[in-house]
Amino acid sequence: MLRQIRPAIMMIVIMTIITGLIYPLGMTGIAQLVFPHQANGSLVEKDDKVIGSELIGQNFADDKYFHPRPSATTEPDQNDSRKTVSYAADNSAGSNLGPTSQALIDRVKDDAEKLKAENPSTPIPVDLVTTSGSGLDPDITPAAAEFQVPRVAKARNLPEEKVRVLVAEMTQDRTLGILGEKRVNVLKLNLALDALASSTR
């Protein structure tokens, strides 16, 4: 009996060491050497402080900033328990609401009305009224960024053309030229916008 059990126990121990220690430590070491920025969370710093990640969306509500797409991730505001905050990175999820959900229909209608009032002559890009599957999408389409240019330029007292040029500069192409779609990282765009506004004062 012991002769039969011993190889199984040895195999469990060996595989635990290989797959539980050697492999993860090896992959972590390679990632730190080859892709240190990505391996450490693609963190974004400003004035030597981490202010976010390129991979996690943030909620920008002020008119002087570009807004992200809506997020279904919410949690109570730590500063005011009566309020909720979206883009809760520890609560990644979609809304799970189907196309016939009245709550979804009402929310999209409300968002569309607000956007229409903001820029009545331009069609509303779909990503400004729909959430992503993770609820944490850090990017918007170039069309969604373009849509917001008049509001941001007015709030910043900047020429629209300058803001449009900035959006074009911050637009990332498809990965390897074929994967995904063109996109604009909202956090990076807003940081570049702050820098632009500071340089024009």
XYZ file of N, CA, C and O in Angstrom, residues 77-166:
360
model
N -19.238 55.963 -1.433
C -18.167 56.946 -1.328
C -17.610 56.934 0.101
O -18.368 57.031 1.064
N -16.293 56.805 0.221
C -15.680 56.762 1.555
C -15.835 58.081 2.309
O -15.822 58.108 3.535
N -15.984 59.171 1.563
C -16.125 60.487 2.193
C -17.570 60.831 2.527
O -17.823 61.698 3.364
N -18.509 60.200 1.827
C -19.931 60.477 2.063
C -20.725 59.215 1.770
O -20.914 58.837 0.618
N -21.199 58.545 2.803
C -21.874 57.249 2.648
C -23.198 57.355 1.894
O -23.742 56.352 1.447
N -23.721 58.575 1.742
C -24.976 58.753 0.995
C -24.751 58.743 -0.518
O -25.682 58.632 -1.289
N -23.486 58.850 -0.925
C -23.150 58.895 -2.348
C -22.444 57.609 -2.771
O -21.932 56.863 -1.940
N -22.425 57.384 -4.053
C -21.670 56.252 -4.599
C -20.641 56.769 -5.595
O -20.813 57.848 -6.177
N -19.591 56.010 -5.769
C -18.573 56.347 -6.763
C -18.510 55.223 -7.785
O -18.702 54.062 -7.452
N -18.277 55.590 -9.036
C -18.140 54.576 -10.080
C -16.659 54.330 -10.357
O -15.796 54.971 -9.786
N -16.377 53.397 -11.251
C -15.025 52.946 -11.535
C -14.357 52.427 -10.263
O -13.228 52.783 -9.949
N -15.088 51.598 -9.531
C -14.531 50.952 -8.341
C -13.699 49.761 -8.806
O -14.241 48.725 -9.199
N -12.385 49.901 -8.763
C -11.484 48.888 -9.321
C -11.564 47.551 -8.606
O -11.187 46.527 -9.161
N -12.071 47.544 -7.376
C -12.198 46.280 -6.643
C -13.557 45.625 -6.864
O -13.911 44.671 -6.190
N -14.307 46.146 -7.828
C -15.670 45.650 -8.053
C -15.948 45.531 -9.550
O -16.981 45.964 -10.034
N -14.999 44.957 -10.273
C -15.110 44.874 -11.722
C -16.269 43.984 -12.151
O -16.363 42.830 -11.740
N -17.166 44.551 -12.974
C -18.319 43.787 -13.470
C -19.084 44.621 -14.482
O -18.992 45.848 -14.492
N -19.833 43.928 -15.325
C -20.776 44.615 -16.184
C -22.092 44.774 -15.448
O -22.255 44.297 -14.317
N -23.047 45.440 -16.068
C -24.325 45.667 -15.385
C -25.231 44.436 -15.436
O -26.127 44.285 -14.622
N -24.995 43.539 -16.409
C -25.830 42.360 -16.639
C -27.270 42.724 -17.005
O -28.165 41.893 -16.887
N -27.485 43.960 -17.432
C -28.824 44.376 -17.868
C -28.967 44.111 -19.360
O -28.100 44.489 -20.151
N -30.071 43.456 -19.744
C -30.319 43.143 -21.142
C -30.949 44.312 -21.886
O -31.349 45.305 -21.283
N -31.058 44.216 -23.221
C -31.581 45.316 -24.031
C -33.036 45.681 -23.729
O -33.490 46.758 -24.085
N -33.777 44.770 -23.063
C -35.174 45.091 -22.728
C -35.318 45.617 -21.294
O -36.431 45.899 -20.855
N -34.210 45.771 -20.583
C -34.257 46.262 -19.206
C -34.673 47.728 -19.172
O -34.032 48.578 -19.797
N -35.731 48.026 -18.441
C -36.207 49.410 -18.351
C -35.188 50.300 -17.645
O -35.008 51.465 -18.012
N -34.500 49.745 -16.654
C -33.471 50.523 -15.944
C -32.357 50.939 -16.904
O -31.878 52.081 -16.865
N -31.956 50.015 -17.781
C -30.913 50.321 -18.766
C -31.424 51.352 -19.770
O -30.726 52.319 -20.096
N -32.624 51.154 -20.259
C -33.210 52.085 -21.233
C -33.291 53.493 -20.654
O -32.917 54.479 -21.301
N -33.757 53.601 -19.411
C -33.891 54.914 -18.761
C -32.529 55.570 -18.559
O -32.371 56.771 -18.786
N -31.545 54.781 -18.141
C -30.206 55.334 -17.917
C -29.581 55.839 -19.207
O -29.012 56.932 -19.268
N -29.709 55.050 -20.285
C -29.144 55.456 -21.577
C -29.854 56.702 -22.098
O -29.220 57.632 -22.613
N -31.188 56.755 -21.935
C -31.941 57.937 -22.376
C -31.494 59.190 -21.632
O -31.303 60.251 -22.229
N -31.336 59.069 -20.317
C -30.893 60.216 -19.504
C -29.501 60.687 -19.936
O -29.266 61.888 -20.096
N -28.595 59.720 -20.113
C -27.232 60.071 -20.533
C -27.243 60.722 -21.914
O -26.536 61.706 -22.155
N -28.053 60.184 -22.816
C -28.128 60.725 -24.172
C -28.679 62.150 -24.171
O -28.205 63.008 -24.928
N -29.672 62.417 -23.330
C -30.242 63.772 -23.242
C -29.194 64.768 -22.759
O -29.087 65.878 -23.285
N -28.418 64.381 -21.760
C -27.364 65.276 -21.244
C -26.310 65.545 -22.318
O -25.850 66.674 -22.493
N -25.929 64.489 -23.042
C -24.926 64.651 -24.092
C -25.453 65.474 -25.257
O -24.724 66.271 -25.849
N -26.726 65.308 -25.554
C -27.342 66.070 -26.641
C -27.353 67.562 -26.324
O -27.123 68.405 -27.186
N -27.616 67.881 -25.053
C -27.610 69.282 -24.626
C -26.196 69.861 -24.698
O -26.012 71.046 -24.986
N -25.223 69.026 -24.457
C -23.823 69.459 -24.477
C -23.338 69.747 -25.887
O -22.589 70.694 -26.122
N -23.759 68.908 -26.850
C -23.274 69.042 -28.230
C -24.391 68.627 -29.182
O -24.386 67.531 -29.726
N -25.390 69.509 -29.380
C -26.612 69.115 -30.095
C -26.441 68.775 -31.575
O -27.253 68.048 -32.138
N -25.386 69.265 -32.216
C -25.265 69.079 -33.663
C -24.461 67.843 -34.066
O -24.285 67.579 -35.244
N -23.984 67.088 -33.090
C -23.110 65.941 -33.390
C -23.741 64.640 -32.908
O -24.261 64.589 -31.794
N -23.722 63.589 -33.740
C -24.231 62.283 -33.283
C -23.464 61.794 -32.056
O -22.252 61.980 -31.968
N -24.163 61.165 -31.138
C -23.541 60.702 -29.893
C -22.840 59.368 -30.132
O -23.482 58.393 -30.529
N -21.527 59.296 -29.880
C -20.819 58.000 -30.005
C -21.378 56.995 -29.007
O -21.657 57.330 -27.857
N -21.519 55.760 -29.434
C -22.192 54.748 -28.617
C -21.460 54.468 -27.311
O -22.081 54.145 -26.289
N -20.123 54.596 -27.301
C -19.399 54.264 -26.067
C -19.587 55.307 -24.965
O -19.233 55.049 -23.817
N -20.177 56.455 -25.280
C -20.453 57.443 -24.235
C -21.752 57.150 -23.481
O -22.035 57.791 -22.464
N -22.522 56.183 -23.968
C -23.766 55.823 -23.272
C -23.827 54.341 -22.896
O -24.792 53.892 -22.293
N -22.783 53.585 -23.246
C -22.770 52.152 -22.910
C -21.566 51.827 -22.026
O -20.513 52.456 -22.132
N -21.740 50.846 -21.154
C -20.648 50.420 -20.279
C -19.884 49.278 -20.932
O -20.398 48.605 -21.829
N -18.665 49.050 -20.468
C -17.879 47.921 -20.969
C -18.175 46.688 -20.129
O -18.795 46.778 -19.067
N -17.713 45.539 -20.589
C -17.948 44.302 -19.856
C -17.298 44.294 -18.481
O -17.850 43.755 -17.530
N -16.124 44.924 -18.363
C -15.430 44.972 -17.073
C -15.924 46.118 -16.207
O -15.796 46.094 -14.992
N -16.474 47.154 -16.840
C -16.862 48.355 -16.110
C -15.684 49.244 -15.793
O -15.832 50.275 -15.140
N -14.486 48.878 -16.255
C -13.267 49.619 -15.906
C -12.477 50.055 -17.146
O -11.287 50.330 -17.054
N -13.115 50.122 -18.295
C -12.432 50.454 -19.544
C -11.745 51.823 -19.435
O -12.416 52.829 -19.198
N -10.420 51.882 -19.617
C -9.724 53.168 -19.488
C -9.757 54.011 -20.754
O -9.336 55.170 -20.742
N -10.245 53.431 -21.845
C -10.189 54.102 -23.149
C -11.571 54.481 -23.670
O -12.578 53.873 -23.312
N -11.574 55.487 -24.553
C -12.767 55.826 -25.327
C -12.347 55.873 -26.792
O -11.157 55.910 -27.106
N -13.323 55.881 -27.672
C -13.026 55.973 -29.098
C -12.607 57.399 -29.442
O -12.961 58.350 -28.732
N -11.856 57.580 -30.540
C -11.539 58.943 -30.973
C -12.796 59.786 -31.200
O -12.805 60.985 -30.902
N -13.877 59.153 -31.672
C -15.133 59.890 -31.886
C -15.705 60.406 -30.568
O -16.225 61.525 -30.492
N -15.590 59.596 -29.505
C -16.088 60.014 -28.190
C -15.265 61.169 -27.634
O -15.797 62.064 -26.970
N -13.961 61.154 -27.894
C -13.108 62.268 -27.464
C -13.429 63.519 -28.268
O -13.568 64.617 -27.708
N -13.580 63.374 -29.582
C -13.932 64.506 -30.454
C -15.249 65.149 -30.029
O -15.386 66.368 -30.036
N -16.205 64.313 -29.659
C -17.516 64.801 -29.243
C -17.399 65.765 -28.053
O -18.165 66.724 -27.936
N -16.441 65.507 -27.180
C -16.306 66.292 -25.955
C -15.437 67.537 -26.108
O -15.348 68.355 -25.184
N -14.796 67.707 -27.264
C -13.876 68.824 -27.469
C -14.517 70.191 -27.204
O -13.937 71.017 -26.483
N -15.714 70.490 -27.744
C -16.298 71.826 -27.500
C -16.488 72.133 -26.011
O -16.178 73.246 -25.558
N -16.984 71.157 -25.242
C -17.200 71.382 -23.800
C -15.882 71.630 -23.082
O -15.751 72.569 -22.291
N -14.889 70.778 -23.357
C -13.595 70.900 -22.683
C -12.914 72.208 -23.061
O -12.374 72.915 -22.189
N -12.934 72.550 -24.343
C -12.300 73.795 -24.799
C -12.946 75.009 -24.147
O -12.257 75.940 -23.710
N -14.263 74.996 -24.046
C -14.974 76.113 -23.423
C -14.632 76.219 -21.937
O -14.369 77.305 -21.419
N -14.629 75.083 -21.231
C -14.327 75.080 -19.795
C -12.896 75.512 -19.518
O -12.603 76.109 -18.477
N -11.994 75.208 -20.448
C -10.573 75.535 -20.273
C -10.205 76.879 -20.888
O -9.076 77.334 -20.757
N -11.147 77.477 -21.618
C -10.878 78.725 -22.345
C -9.723 78.536 -23.335
O -8.816 79.355 -23.437
N -9.797 77.407 -24.060
C -8.795 77.078 -25.067
C -9.448 77.027 -26.440
O -10.644 76.713 -26.558
N -8.699 77.297 -27.508
C -9.254 77.132 -28.856
C -9.583 75.662 -29.115
O -8.803 74.781 -28.761
N -10.728 75.409 -29.733
C -11.134 74.024 -30.016
C -10.088 73.298 -30.852
O -9.847 72.110 -30.662
N -9.481 74.010 -31.788
C -8.522 73.373 -32.679
C -7.323 72.822 -31.901
O -6.815 71.739 -32.201
N -6.888 73.565 -30.878
C -5.763 73.093 -30.054
C -6.123 71.798 -29.338
O -5.315 70.872 -29.229
N -7.340 71.738 -28.833
C -7.785 70.542 -28.115
C -7.938 69.386 -29.094
O -7.597 68.244 -28.767
N -8.411 69.663 -30.301
C -8.548 68.610 -31.320
C -7.185 68.035 -31.700
O -7.033 66.829 -31.879
N -6.206 68.896 -31.841
C -4.848 68.442 -32.167
C -4.327 67.542 -31.046
O -3.713 66.500 -31.305
N -4.597 67.917 -29.803
C -4.170 67.101 -28.668
C -4.829 65.725 -28.698
O -4.178 64.703 -28.464
